[in-house]
Amino acid sequence: MDPMTTVGIVQLMNDTFQTKQDNVVVEYPLSIIVNKEKYVTLVASPIYLDELAIGYIYSEGLIKSKQDISLIKIDNGIVEFELNIDIKTLPKNKDRIITSGCGKSIIYTDLDGSDLEKNKLETKIPREYIFNMVNILYQRSELFRETGGVHNALLMAFDGGLSIFREDIGRHNAIDKIIGYMVLNEISPEKTALVTSGRVSAEILVKVARRGIPLLVSRSAPTDLAVKLADELGITLIGFVRGKKFNIYSYAERIT
Amino acid sequence: MDPMTTVGIVQLMNDTFQTKQDNVVVEYPLSIIVNKEKYVTLVASPIYLDELAIGYIYSEGLIKSKQDISLIKIDNGIVEFELNIDIKTLPKNKDRIITSGCGKSIIYTDLDGSDLEKNKLETKIPREYIFNMVNILYQRSELFRETGGVHNALLMAFDGGLSIFREDIGRHNAIDKIIGYMVLNEISPEKTALVTSGRVSAEILVKVARRGIPLLVSRSAPTDLAVKLADELGITLIGFVRGKKFNIYSYAERIT
C-alpha cells in the first residue's frame, strides 16, 4: 500500500487562493494479535509492516529473537503472531496482558530499562561519522520531502557495511521498523549507530538500548529522562546535529 | 515543578569540543485514576497537570463537562478523579490504540469520531487571522526556544477576547491542556480556533472536533485520515502555514 495519497486543497500563495492537488501521508491502523489475544493497535505508515510488528513486540520484551516466533501472518491491517513462549509467563508483561485495554503500567514498564545491561562499547567514533549519518538520513527522506508528515530513522554500521533507512508517521514506529529489520536479519548491533529525525524521549532511548545499539543520534532534542537513562545504560546520546555543531549528552569519550 | 532542567554536555562547535551546561525538557509520568481504577499513565511536561488530566478524560469521552467530576486530587504524579458517572457503562471501544504521537500516546476511544455532530460554523475568517495566530504561537514558545523539546498549542477567540497558550513534550498533551482549560472554565468553543505546532493526525482532529472547535491550524502536515475526518466533521483544517502561504484541506469557503 502506498504511504502517500493525494487530496484536493485550496492554497493561499502570493495573496491568491488556488485549488490544486497535494500529497499527504497515509495513516494506517495495524492491529497486533499475539497467541490469539489482541495485544495492541498501532497507527502507522503502511510500509514494512512485518518489521514494524516484529520490532514492536521485540521492544515490548515479548521476544528475544526471531526464533521465538513460530508464525507471523499479515493480512488487511492485522498481524497475527504465534510465539513459542507463553507471554503470560514473562513477569515484565504480566500486568499489561491482563489489563490489555485498561492500560496498567504501560508507560512505566517501557521507561524503566532496569532489565538491561550497560553497553560497554570501547570503539572510538570520529565526529565526521555523525555528520555523515545525518546527511544520509536527509538525503533519503523522500516521503518527508513529499508530505512533511513522517519521521525517519537510519541504522548504520561503523564500517559502512550496513545502511538501513525507514520512514513512518510515528517516530517510535520508524525505529521499531529498524529494530524489526535487525531481528529478522539477525543483525549484530555492537558496532552500529541509529539516527532519528525525532526527539529522544526515554522510550526511544530504551528501545535503542534494548536492541544493543551503542550510539543514538538525533537532529532534535532529548528529554532529561533520556539523558539519565543513556548515562545508566552506557549509550552515547547525541542531539541537535546542525551544520557543524552537535551536543553530546553521555559517553562523550567515544567521539573523537 | 519546573518543565526544564540543566544537564552537563560536551558540545562540538567550530571543530572544538567544550563542556557546558544546557537546558533539557523534563519528562514526567502522570498516572490517572478514575473512580479508584488505574486508567492510564501519560508522560508529560509537569505544568498544568490538572488541565492535562481533565482534557485527557474529556477527549476520551469519559466526561461531558466539569459537572461530571465530583472530586479531583493531584499529588506526586497521580491524579485521582471521582466521577458522577460509572465509566464502565460508557459504550466505548476499549481497544488500546497507540498513536503516532510524541509521548507514546495511548487512547482507548476510537479514531473515527462517529459519535460527533458536524460543525456548522458560518462565520467567515480573514486570512490575516491565521497568520496572526501562528505568529502569536511562536512568540510565546519560550520553553521551545530554551529546549527544542516541546510542542505548543494556542486557543484564540475570533474576536480576540481569548488567547490561551500551553506547551508540553507531547503534542497531544498540549492540546489536552487547552481542552482541560476550556472544560474547567466552561469556554464556549463556537467562535474559537486552535493552532498547533505539531502534525495533525486523526486523533488530534477528533480531539478538536469533540470539543466543538471549528478551525484547526498547523504549521505542519496533516494525514489523509485527518483530512477525511475534517471533511466529515465540518472542521476547517489548515496546514503548512509558512511565510505568507498556507494550505486549506477542508471548508475553505470559511476563509476570506
Short mmCIF file of C-alpha atoms in Angstrom, two decimals:
data_model
loop_
_atom_site.label_atom_id
_atom_site.label_comp_id
_atom_site.label_asym_id
_atom_site.label_seq_id
_atom_site.Cartn_x
_atom_site.Cartn_y
_atom_site.Cartn_z
CA MET A 1 0.00 0.00 0.00
CA ASP A 2 1.22 3.47 -0.87
CA PRO A 3 2.26 5.50 2.22
CA MET A 4 1.17 8.69 0.45
CA THR A 5 -2.03 9.80 -1.25
CA THR A 6 -3.38 12.89 -3.00
CA VAL A 7 -6.04 15.29 -1.73
CA GLY A 8 -7.59 18.41 -3.18
CA ILE A 9 -6.58 21.59 -1.36
CA VAL A 10 -7.05 25.33 -1.62
CA GLN A 11 -3.68 27.00 -1.40
CA LEU A 12 -3.07 30.61 -0.45
CA MET A 13 0.01 31.81 -2.29
CA ASN A 14 1.02 35.34 -3.29
CA ASP A 15 -2.21 36.53 -1.69
CA THR A 16 -4.32 34.44 -4.09
CA PHE A 17 -6.36 31.31 -3.42
CA GLN A 18 -5.99 28.48 -5.91
CA THR A 19 -7.25 24.90 -5.95
CA LYS A 20 -4.69 22.17 -6.51
CA GLN A 21 -3.75 18.61 -5.63
CA ASP A 22 -1.32 17.90 -2.81
CA ASN A 23 0.36 14.84 -1.28
CA VAL A 24 -0.49 13.79 2.26
CA VAL A 25 0.78 10.87 4.27
CA VAL A 26 -1.45 7.84 4.88
CA GLU A 27 -2.40 6.93 8.47
CA TYR A 28 -2.99 3.20 8.75
CA PRO A 29 -4.21 1.24 11.80
CA LEU A 30 -2.37 -2.04 12.37
CA SER A 31 -3.69 -4.49 14.95
CA ILE A 32 -1.29 -6.92 16.58
CA ILE A 33 -2.54 -10.25 17.86
CA VAL A 34 -0.22 -12.39 19.96
CA ASN A 35 -1.06 -16.04 20.62
CA LYS A 36 -4.69 -15.40 19.61
CA GLU A 37 -5.06 -12.47 22.02
CA LYS A 38 -5.41 -8.89 20.85
CA TYR A 39 -2.34 -7.03 22.06
CA VAL A 40 -2.48 -3.51 20.63
CA THR A 41 -3.40 -1.33 17.66
CA LEU A 42 -0.67 0.88 16.23
CA VAL A 43 -1.28 3.75 13.82
CA ALA A 44 1.46 3.70 11.21
CA SER A 45 2.62 4.27 7.64
CA PRO A 46 1.60 1.15 5.67
CA ILE A 47 5.08 0.03 4.59
CA TYR A 48 7.37 -2.58 6.18
CA LEU A 49 4.53 -3.71 8.43
CA ASP A 50 6.22 -7.04 9.21
CA GLU A 51 9.28 -5.22 10.50
CA LEU A 52 7.11 -2.81 12.46
CA ALA A 53 5.18 -5.59 14.19
CA ILE A 54 8.31 -7.61 14.95
CA GLY A 55 10.20 -4.55 16.16
CA TYR A 56 7.27 -3.57 18.34
CA ILE A 57 6.96 -6.92 20.11
CA TYR A 58 10.73 -7.01 20.50
CA SER A 59 10.71 -3.54 22.09
CA GLU A 60 7.90 -4.70 24.35
CA GLY A 61 10.12 -7.53 25.56
CA LEU A 62 7.86 -10.28 24.19
CA ILE A 63 10.59 -11.87 22.05
CA LYS A 64 14.36 -12.05 22.24
CA SER A 65 14.99 -13.23 18.68
CA LYS A 66 13.12 -14.35 15.57
CA GLN A 67 13.38 -17.94 16.84
CA ASP A 68 10.70 -17.02 19.39
CA ILE A 69 8.24 -16.52 16.52
CA SER A 70 6.73 -19.72 15.18
CA LEU A 71 4.28 -17.99 12.84
CA ILE A 72 3.58 -14.49 11.54
CA LYS A 73 0.61 -13.74 9.28
CA ILE A 74 -0.14 -10.28 7.93
CA ASP A 75 -3.46 -9.58 6.27
CA ASN A 76 -5.53 -6.46 5.83
CA GLY A 77 -4.27 -4.44 8.80
CA ILE A 78 -3.94 -7.39 11.15
CA VAL A 79 -0.70 -9.07 12.20
CA GLU A 80 -1.07 -12.41 13.94
CA PHE A 81 1.85 -13.85 15.85
CA GLU A 82 2.22 -17.31 17.23
CA LEU A 83 5.11 -17.24 19.68
CA ASN A 84 7.00 -20.22 21.10
CA ILE A 85 6.65 -18.68 24.52
CA ASP A 86 3.73 -18.14 26.79
CA ILE A 87 3.71 -14.39 27.11
CA LYS A 88 1.78 -14.63 30.35
CA THR A 89 4.88 -16.14 31.98
CA LEU A 90 7.03 -13.08 31.25
CA PRO A 91 6.98 -11.23 34.57
CA LYS A 92 7.52 -7.90 32.91
CA ASN A 93 4.41 -8.10 30.78
CA LYS A 94 2.02 -9.87 33.05
CA ASP A 95 0.07 -6.77 34.04
CA ARG A 96 -0.04 -5.47 30.56
CA ILE A 97 -1.59 -8.57 29.06
CA ILE A 98 -4.13 -8.99 31.81
CA THR A 99 -5.17 -5.39 31.56
CA SER A 100 -4.94 -5.05 27.80
CA GLY A 101 -7.35 -2.23 27.07
CA CYS A 102 -7.10 -0.89 30.59
CA GLY A 103 -3.58 0.43 30.44
CA LYS A 104 -1.97 -0.52 33.72
CA SER A 105 1.74 0.25 33.89
CA ILE A 106 2.15 0.53 30.14
CA ILE A 107 4.45 3.51 30.20
CA TYR A 108 6.38 2.70 33.35
CA THR A 109 7.41 -0.67 32.02
CA ASP A 110 8.75 0.90 28.87
CA LEU A 111 10.60 3.74 30.57
CA ASP A 112 12.40 1.60 33.03
CA GLY A 113 15.21 -0.23 31.23
CA SER A 114 16.23 -1.80 34.53
CA ASP A 115 16.44 -5.28 32.97
CA LEU A 116 19.09 -4.09 30.52
CA GLU A 117 22.84 -4.41 30.78
CA LYS A 118 25.11 -1.43 30.42
CA ASN A 119 26.64 -1.06 26.96
CA LYS A 120 30.44 -1.42 27.16
CA LEU A 121 31.47 -0.25 23.69
CA GLU A 122 35.10 0.84 23.56
CA THR A 123 35.32 1.79 19.89
CA LYS A 124 36.10 5.44 19.11
CA ILE A 125 33.90 7.16 16.55
CA PRO A 126 35.10 10.17 14.56
CA ARG A 127 32.87 13.26 14.55
CA GLU A 128 32.63 13.16 10.73
CA TYR A 129 30.73 9.89 11.03
CA ILE A 130 27.95 11.68 12.94
CA PHE A 131 27.55 14.42 10.32
CA ASN A 132 27.68 11.84 7.54
CA MET A 133 24.84 9.80 9.06
CA VAL A 134 22.60 12.83 9.44
CA ASN A 135 23.31 13.83 5.83
CA ILE A 136 22.38 10.37 4.59
CA LEU A 137 19.18 10.42 6.66
CA TYR A 138 18.09 13.63 4.99
CA GLN A 139 19.14 12.61 1.50
CA ARG A 140 16.94 9.53 1.77
CA SER A 141 13.89 11.28 3.26
CA GLU A 142 11.81 11.33 0.09
CA LEU A 143 8.44 10.77 1.72
CA PHE A 144 9.17 13.59 4.15
CA ARG A 145 10.01 15.94 1.28
CA GLU A 146 6.74 15.00 -0.44
CA THR A 147 4.43 15.18 2.58
CA GLY A 148 6.19 16.75 5.59
CA GLY A 149 4.33 14.11 7.56
CA VAL A 150 6.82 11.43 8.59
CA HIS A 151 9.76 10.75 10.85
CA ASN A 152 12.84 8.90 9.67
CA ALA A 153 15.35 6.52 11.17
CA LEU A 154 18.63 5.21 9.82
CA LEU A 155 20.83 2.38 11.05
CA MET A 156 24.47 2.42 10.02
CA ALA A 157 27.37 0.14 10.78
CA PHE A 158 30.59 1.89 11.80
CA ASP A 159 32.41 0.16 8.93
CA GLY A 160 29.85 1.36 6.38
CA GLY A 161 28.73 -2.18 5.61
CA LEU A 162 25.08 -1.50 6.51
CA SER A 163 22.72 1.38 5.89
CA ILE A 164 19.02 0.78 6.59
CA PHE A 165 16.51 3.61 6.25
CA ARG A 166 12.86 3.59 7.35
CA GLU A 167 10.06 6.19 7.48
CA ASP A 168 6.81 6.31 9.41
CA ILE A 169 4.22 8.81 10.63
CA GLY A 170 5.33 7.83 14.15
CA ARG A 171 8.91 8.33 15.29
CA HIS A 172 8.58 5.25 17.51
CA ASN A 173 7.38 3.21 14.55
CA ALA A 174 10.27 4.26 12.30
CA ILE A 175 12.68 2.96 14.95
CA ASP A 176 10.67 -0.21 15.56
CA LYS A 177 10.88 -0.92 11.81
CA ILE A 178 14.67 -0.70 12.03
CA ILE A 179 14.66 -2.97 15.07
CA GLY A 180 12.32 -5.39 13.28
CA TYR A 181 14.76 -5.46 10.36
CA MET A 182 17.61 -6.23 12.76
CA VAL A 183 15.66 -9.05 14.43
CA LEU A 184 14.56 -10.56 11.10
CA ASN A 185 18.04 -10.41 9.62
CA GLU A 186 19.88 -11.16 12.85
CA ILE A 187 21.99 -8.01 12.57
CA SER A 188 24.59 -7.68 15.29
CA PRO A 189 24.17 -4.26 16.94
CA GLU A 190 27.62 -3.93 18.58
CA LYS A 191 29.14 -1.56 16.05
CA THR A 192 26.12 0.28 14.73
CA ALA A 193 24.54 3.66 15.28
CA LEU A 194 20.95 4.80 14.92
CA VAL A 195 19.96 8.27 13.81
CA THR A 196 16.43 9.63 14.17
CA SER A 197 14.75 12.77 12.89
CA GLY A 198 12.67 12.91 16.05
CA ARG A 199 13.15 13.92 19.63
CA VAL A 200 14.62 11.42 22.05
CA SER A 201 12.31 10.54 24.92
CA ALA A 202 13.01 7.83 27.50
CA GLU A 203 11.01 5.34 25.47
CA ILE A 204 13.12 5.89 22.34
CA LEU A 205 16.31 5.58 24.37
CA VAL A 206 15.21 2.30 25.94
CA LYS A 207 14.17 0.87 22.55
CA VAL A 208 17.64 1.52 21.18
CA ALA A 209 19.39 0.29 24.34
CA ARG A 210 17.30 -2.88 24.43
CA ARG A 211 18.48 -3.76 20.93
CA GLY A 212 22.10 -3.20 22.00
CA ILE A 213 22.80 -0.20 19.74
CA PRO A 214 25.50 1.87 21.50
CA LEU A 215 25.11 5.22 19.67
CA LEU A 216 21.89 7.23 19.27
CA VAL A 217 21.93 10.42 17.23
CA SER A 218 19.14 12.96 16.77
CA ARG A 219 18.89 16.23 14.94
CA SER A 220 16.49 17.25 17.66
CA ALA A 221 16.24 17.44 21.48
CA PRO A 222 16.44 14.77 24.19
CA THR A 223 14.48 14.80 27.44
CA ASP A 224 16.04 14.77 30.90
CA LEU A 225 14.95 11.17 31.44
CA ALA A 226 16.51 10.05 28.15
CA VAL A 227 19.81 11.64 29.20
CA LYS A 228 19.65 9.92 32.60
CA LEU A 229 18.92 6.52 31.02
CA ALA A 230 21.68 6.98 28.42
CA ASP A 231 24.08 7.55 31.32
CA GLU A 232 22.88 4.45 33.15
CA LEU A 233 22.73 2.17 30.10
CA GLY A 234 26.04 3.11 28.51
CA ILE A 235 24.58 4.75 25.40
CA THR A 236 26.28 7.68 23.70
CA LEU A 237 23.45 10.14 23.10
CA ILE A 238 23.96 12.99 20.62
CA GLY A 239 21.41 15.70 19.83
CA PHE A 240 20.95 18.92 17.86
CA VAL A 241 23.18 17.87 14.98
CA ARG A 242 23.01 21.02 12.86
CA GLY A 243 25.58 22.40 10.47
CA LYS A 244 28.97 21.61 12.01
CA LYS A 245 27.67 21.51 15.59
CA PHE A 246 26.26 18.89 17.92
CA ASN A 247 25.71 18.19 21.63
CA ILE A 248 26.89 15.01 23.35
CA TYR A 249 24.81 14.14 26.41
CA SER A 250 26.59 10.96 27.58
CA TYR A 251 29.77 8.96 26.97
CA ALA A 252 31.39 11.78 25.02
CA GLU A 253 34.77 10.00 25.30
CA ARG A 254 33.72 7.70 22.43
CA ILE A 255 33.56 10.60 19.96
CA THR A 256 36.88 11.88 18.61
CA MET B 1 7.68 21.64 39.11
CA ASP B 2 9.97 23.19 36.52
CA PRO B 3 9.36 21.80 32.99
CA MET B 4 13.06 22.31 32.20
CA THR B 5 16.29 21.23 33.87
CA THR B 6 20.01 21.57 33.27
CA VAL B 7 22.44 18.83 32.24
CA GLY B 8 26.15 18.81 31.56
CA ILE B 9 27.02 18.29 27.89
CA VAL B 10 30.02 18.21 25.60
CA GLN B 11 29.41 20.50 22.67
CA LEU B 12 31.20 20.34 19.34
CA MET B 13 31.39 23.85 17.93
CA ASN B 14 33.88 25.34 15.47
CA ASP B 15 35.56 21.94 15.38
CA THR B 16 36.33 22.10 19.13
CA PHE B 17 34.82 20.10 21.99
CA GLN B 18 33.85 22.04 25.08
CA THR B 19 31.94 21.11 28.23
CA LYS B 20 29.00 23.26 29.19
CA GLN B 21 25.56 23.26 30.79
CA ASP B 22 22.45 23.01 28.63
CA ASN B 23 18.68 23.06 29.18
CA VAL B 24 16.62 19.95 28.50
CA VAL B 25 12.93 19.40 28.90
CA VAL B 26 11.60 17.32 31.81
CA GLU B 27 9.69 14.11 31.08
CA TYR B 28 7.21 13.45 33.86
CA PRO B 29 4.95 10.39 34.27
CA LEU B 30 1.41 11.22 35.34
CA SER B 31 -0.92 8.42 36.37
CA ILE B 32 -4.64 8.94 36.05
CA ILE B 33 -7.00 7.05 38.35
CA VAL B 34 -10.72 7.18 37.63
CA ASN B 35 -13.22 6.00 40.25
CA LYS B 36 -10.43 4.17 42.10
CA GLU B 37 -9.30 2.29 38.97
CA LYS B 38 -5.99 2.96 37.23
CA TYR B 39 -6.84 4.32 33.79
CA VAL B 40 -3.58 5.30 32.11
CA THR B 41 -0.13 6.78 32.62
CA LEU B 42 0.75 9.77 30.47
CA VAL B 43 4.25 11.13 30.01
CA ALA B 44 4.09 14.91 30.04
CA SER B 45 5.67 18.24 30.91
CA PRO B 46 4.91 18.84 34.62
CA ILE B 47 2.89 22.03 34.25
CA TYR B 48 -0.90 22.49 34.15
CA LEU B 49 -1.37 18.86 35.15
CA ASP B 50 -4.97 19.43 36.28
CA GLU B 51 -5.85 20.75 32.83
CA LEU B 52 -4.00 17.88 31.19
CA ALA B 53 -5.84 15.23 33.18
CA ILE B 54 -9.24 16.87 32.68
CA GLY B 55 -8.61 17.43 28.97
CA TYR B 56 -7.48 13.83 28.59
CA ILE B 57 -10.56 12.28 30.18
CA TYR B 58 -12.74 14.70 28.20
CA SER B 59 -11.04 13.66 24.94
CA GLU B 60 -11.52 10.03 25.94
CA GLY B 61 -15.25 10.69 26.23
CA LEU B 62 -15.37 9.98 29.99
CA ILE B 63 -16.86 13.37 30.88
CA LYS B 64 -19.01 15.91 29.05
CA SER B 65 -18.46 18.85 31.43
CA LYS B 66 -16.80 19.67 34.74
CA GLN B 67 -20.09 18.86 36.46
CA ASP B 68 -19.32 15.18 35.80
CA ILE B 69 -16.31 15.47 38.14
CA SER B 70 -17.19 15.25 41.83
CA LEU B 71 -13.57 15.23 43.02
CA ILE B 72 -10.09 15.73 41.59
CA LYS B 73 -6.94 15.24 43.68
CA ILE B 74 -3.42 15.74 42.32
CA ASP B 75 -0.45 14.56 44.32
CA ASN B 76 3.04 13.46 43.38
CA GLY B 77 2.39 12.34 39.81
CA ILE B 78 -1.02 10.85 40.50
CA VAL B 79 -4.35 12.38 39.55
CA GLU B 80 -7.39 10.81 41.17
CA PHE B 81 -10.84 11.50 39.76
CA GLU B 82 -14.15 10.69 41.27
CA LEU B 83 -16.75 10.99 38.55
CA ASN B 84 -20.52 11.18 38.94
CA ILE B 85 -20.83 8.53 36.24
CA ASP B 86 -19.96 4.88 36.07
CA ILE B 87 -17.37 4.74 33.28
CA LYS B 88 -17.98 1.05 32.76
CA THR B 89 -21.39 1.92 31.35
CA LEU B 90 -19.96 4.16 28.62
CA PRO B 91 -20.33 2.50 25.22
CA LYS B 92 -16.67 2.78 24.44
CA ASN B 93 -14.30 0.80 22.38
CA LYS B 94 -11.72 -0.30 24.94
CA ASP B 95 -9.15 -1.22 22.34
CA ARG B 96 -5.70 0.03 23.18
CA ILE B 97 -4.55 2.22 20.32
CA ILE B 98 -1.05 3.61 20.26
CA THR B 99 -1.00 6.66 18.07
CA SER B 100 1.88 8.30 16.31
CA GLY B 101 2.30 10.99 18.95
CA CYS B 102 5.31 12.23 20.80
CA GLY B 103 4.71 10.89 24.26
CA LYS B 104 3.68 7.42 23.10
CA SER B 105 0.09 8.50 23.15
CA ILE B 106 -2.35 5.81 24.15
CA ILE B 107 -6.05 6.21 23.60
CA TYR B 108 -8.98 3.96 24.20
CA THR B 109 -11.52 5.85 22.17
CA ASP B 110 -11.86 5.10 18.51
CA LEU B 111 -10.41 7.39 15.92
CA ASP B 112 -13.50 7.72 13.81
CA GLY B 113 -15.42 10.48 15.63
CA SER B 114 -18.66 8.82 14.54
CA ASP B 115 -20.42 9.97 17.72
CA LEU B 116 -19.77 13.61 16.87
CA GLU B 117 -22.03 16.10 15.11
CA LYS B 118 -20.89 18.05 12.11
CA ASN B 119 -19.73 21.58 12.88
CA LYS B 120 -21.99 24.11 11.15
CA LEU B 121 -19.99 27.33 11.63
CA GLU B 122 -20.99 30.02 9.12
CA THR B 123 -18.63 32.78 10.25
CA LYS B 124 -16.04 33.95 7.72
CA ILE B 125 -12.45 34.23 8.92
CA PRO B 126 -9.94 36.54 7.25
CA ARG B 127 -6.61 35.04 6.17
CA GLU B 128 -4.70 37.55 8.32
CA TYR B 129 -6.21 35.91 11.39
CA ILE B 130 -4.45 32.64 10.52
CA PHE B 131 -1.03 34.26 10.15
CA ASN B 132 -1.58 36.25 13.32
CA MET B 133 -2.34 33.13 15.37
CA VAL B 134 0.77 31.34 14.14
CA ASN B 135 2.88 34.40 14.97
CA ILE B 136 1.49 34.54 18.50
CA LEU B 137 2.14 30.83 18.97
CA TYR B 138 5.80 31.30 18.10
CA GLN B 139 6.25 34.48 20.12
CA ARG B 140 5.02 32.65 23.21
CA SER B 141 7.08 29.46 22.71
CA GLU B 142 9.72 30.21 25.34
CA LEU B 143 10.23 26.65 26.54
CA PHE B 144 10.69 25.52 22.94
CA ARG B 145 13.34 28.18 22.35
CA GLU B 146 15.16 27.04 25.52
CA THR B 147 14.97 23.29 24.97
CA GLY B 148 13.73 22.45 21.46
CA GLY B 149 11.83 19.67 23.19
CA VAL B 150 8.16 20.67 23.32
CA HIS B 151 5.09 21.18 21.18
CA ASN B 152 2.79 24.16 21.58
CA ALA B 153 -0.90 24.85 21.24
CA LEU B 154 -2.84 28.10 21.25
CA LEU B 155 -6.55 28.72 21.54
CA MET B 156 -7.86 32.04 20.25
CA ALA B 157 -11.33 33.53 20.03
CA PHE B 158 -12.22 35.13 16.67
CA ASP B 159 -12.97 38.40 18.49
CA GLY B 160 -9.57 38.40 20.21
CA GLY B 161 -11.14 38.05 23.65
CA LEU B 162 -9.27 34.87 24.50
CA SER B 163 -5.71 33.68 23.96
CA ILE B 164 -4.62 30.56 25.85
CA PHE B 165 -1.17 29.07 25.26
CA ARG B 166 0.13 25.70 26.50
CA GLU B 167 3.33 23.68 25.98
CA ASP B 168 4.13 20.01 26.50
CA ILE B 169 6.61 17.35 25.38
CA GLY B 170 3.62 15.67 23.71
CA ARG B 171 1.63 17.45 21.00
CA HIS B 172 -1.48 15.60 22.19
CA ASN B 173 -0.87 16.76 25.74
CA ALA B 174 -0.50 20.41 24.75
CA ILE B 175 -3.93 20.23 23.10
CA ASP B 176 -5.46 18.29 26.01
CA LYS B 177 -4.26 21.07 28.34
CA ILE B 178 -6.12 23.61 26.21
CA ILE B 179 -9.22 21.41 26.24
CA GLY B 180 -8.89 20.95 30.00
CA TYR B 181 -8.76 24.74 30.38
CA MET B 182 -11.92 25.05 28.29
CA VAL B 183 -13.74 22.43 30.35
CA LEU B 184 -12.63 23.95 33.67
CA ASN B 185 -13.57 27.48 32.62
CA GLU B 186 -16.60 26.47 30.56
CA ILE B 187 -15.28 28.24 27.47
CA SER B 188 -17.70 28.18 24.56
CA PRO B 189 -15.88 26.80 21.50
CA GLU B 190 -18.15 28.10 18.72
CA LYS B 191 -16.00 31.03 17.63
CA THR B 192 -12.53 29.84 18.51
CA ALA B 193 -9.59 28.40 16.62
CA LEU B 194 -6.80 26.14 17.78
CA VAL B 195 -3.28 26.29 16.39
CA THR B 196 -0.71 23.56 16.97
CA SER B 197 3.00 23.33 16.26
CA GLY B 198 2.60 19.64 15.55
CA ARG B 199 1.33 17.47 12.76
CA VAL B 200 -2.37 16.76 12.54
CA SER B 201 -3.25 13.08 12.81
CA ALA B 202 -6.78 11.69 13.06
CA GLU B 203 -6.50 11.68 16.84
CA ILE B 204 -5.69 15.39 17.01
CA LEU B 205 -8.51 16.21 14.61
CA VAL B 206 -11.05 14.23 16.65
CA LYS B 207 -9.88 15.87 19.92
CA VAL B 208 -10.51 19.32 18.47
CA ALA B 209 -13.82 18.31 16.83
CA ARG B 210 -15.06 16.69 20.04
CA ARG B 211 -14.58 19.96 21.90
CA GLY B 212 -16.52 21.80 19.17
CA ILE B 213 -13.65 23.95 17.88
CA PRO B 214 -14.39 24.69 14.19
CA LEU B 215 -10.92 25.76 12.98
CA LEU B 216 -7.67 23.81 13.36
CA VAL B 217 -4.40 25.32 12.14
CA SER B 218 -0.97 23.71 11.97
CA ARG B 219 2.37 24.89 10.74
CA SER B 220 2.98 21.29 9.79
CA ALA B 221 1.36 18.43 7.83
CA PRO B 222 -1.95 16.61 8.21
CA THR B 223 -2.54 12.91 7.47
CA ASP B 224 -5.06 11.59 4.94
CA LEU B 225 -7.32 10.38 7.74
CA ALA B 226 -7.29 13.79 9.44
CA VAL B 227 -8.33 15.42 6.15
CA LYS B 228 -11.13 12.88 5.68
CA LEU B 229 -12.41 13.43 9.24
CA ALA B 230 -12.21 17.22 8.91
CA ASP B 231 -14.42 16.88 5.83
CA GLU B 232 -16.92 14.69 7.65
CA LEU B 233 -16.98 16.67 10.90
CA GLY B 234 -17.22 20.18 9.44
CA ILE B 235 -13.78 21.34 10.61
CA THR B 236 -11.73 23.81 8.60
CA LEU B 237 -8.25 22.27 8.56
CA ILE B 238 -5.28 24.43 7.60
CA GLY B 239 -1.68 23.24 7.36
CA PHE B 240 1.81 24.36 6.34
CA VAL B 241 1.35 27.96 7.46
CA ARG B 242 4.71 29.38 6.43
CA GLY B 243 5.55 32.93 5.45
CA LYS B 244 2.53 34.23 3.53
CA LYS B 245 1.39 30.79 2.38
CA PHE B 246 -0.91 28.08 3.71
CA ASN B 247 -2.94 25.06 2.57
CA ILE B 248 -6.65 24.63 3.34
CA TYR B 249 -7.71 20.98 3.38
CA SER B 250 -11.43 21.37 4.14
CA TYR B 251 -14.18 24.02 4.30
CA ALA B 252 -12.04 26.61 2.52
CA GLU B 253 -15.15 28.76 1.97
CA ARG B 254 -14.85 29.99 5.58
CA ILE B 255 -11.50 31.67 4.89
CA THR B 256 -11.60 35.02 3.06
#
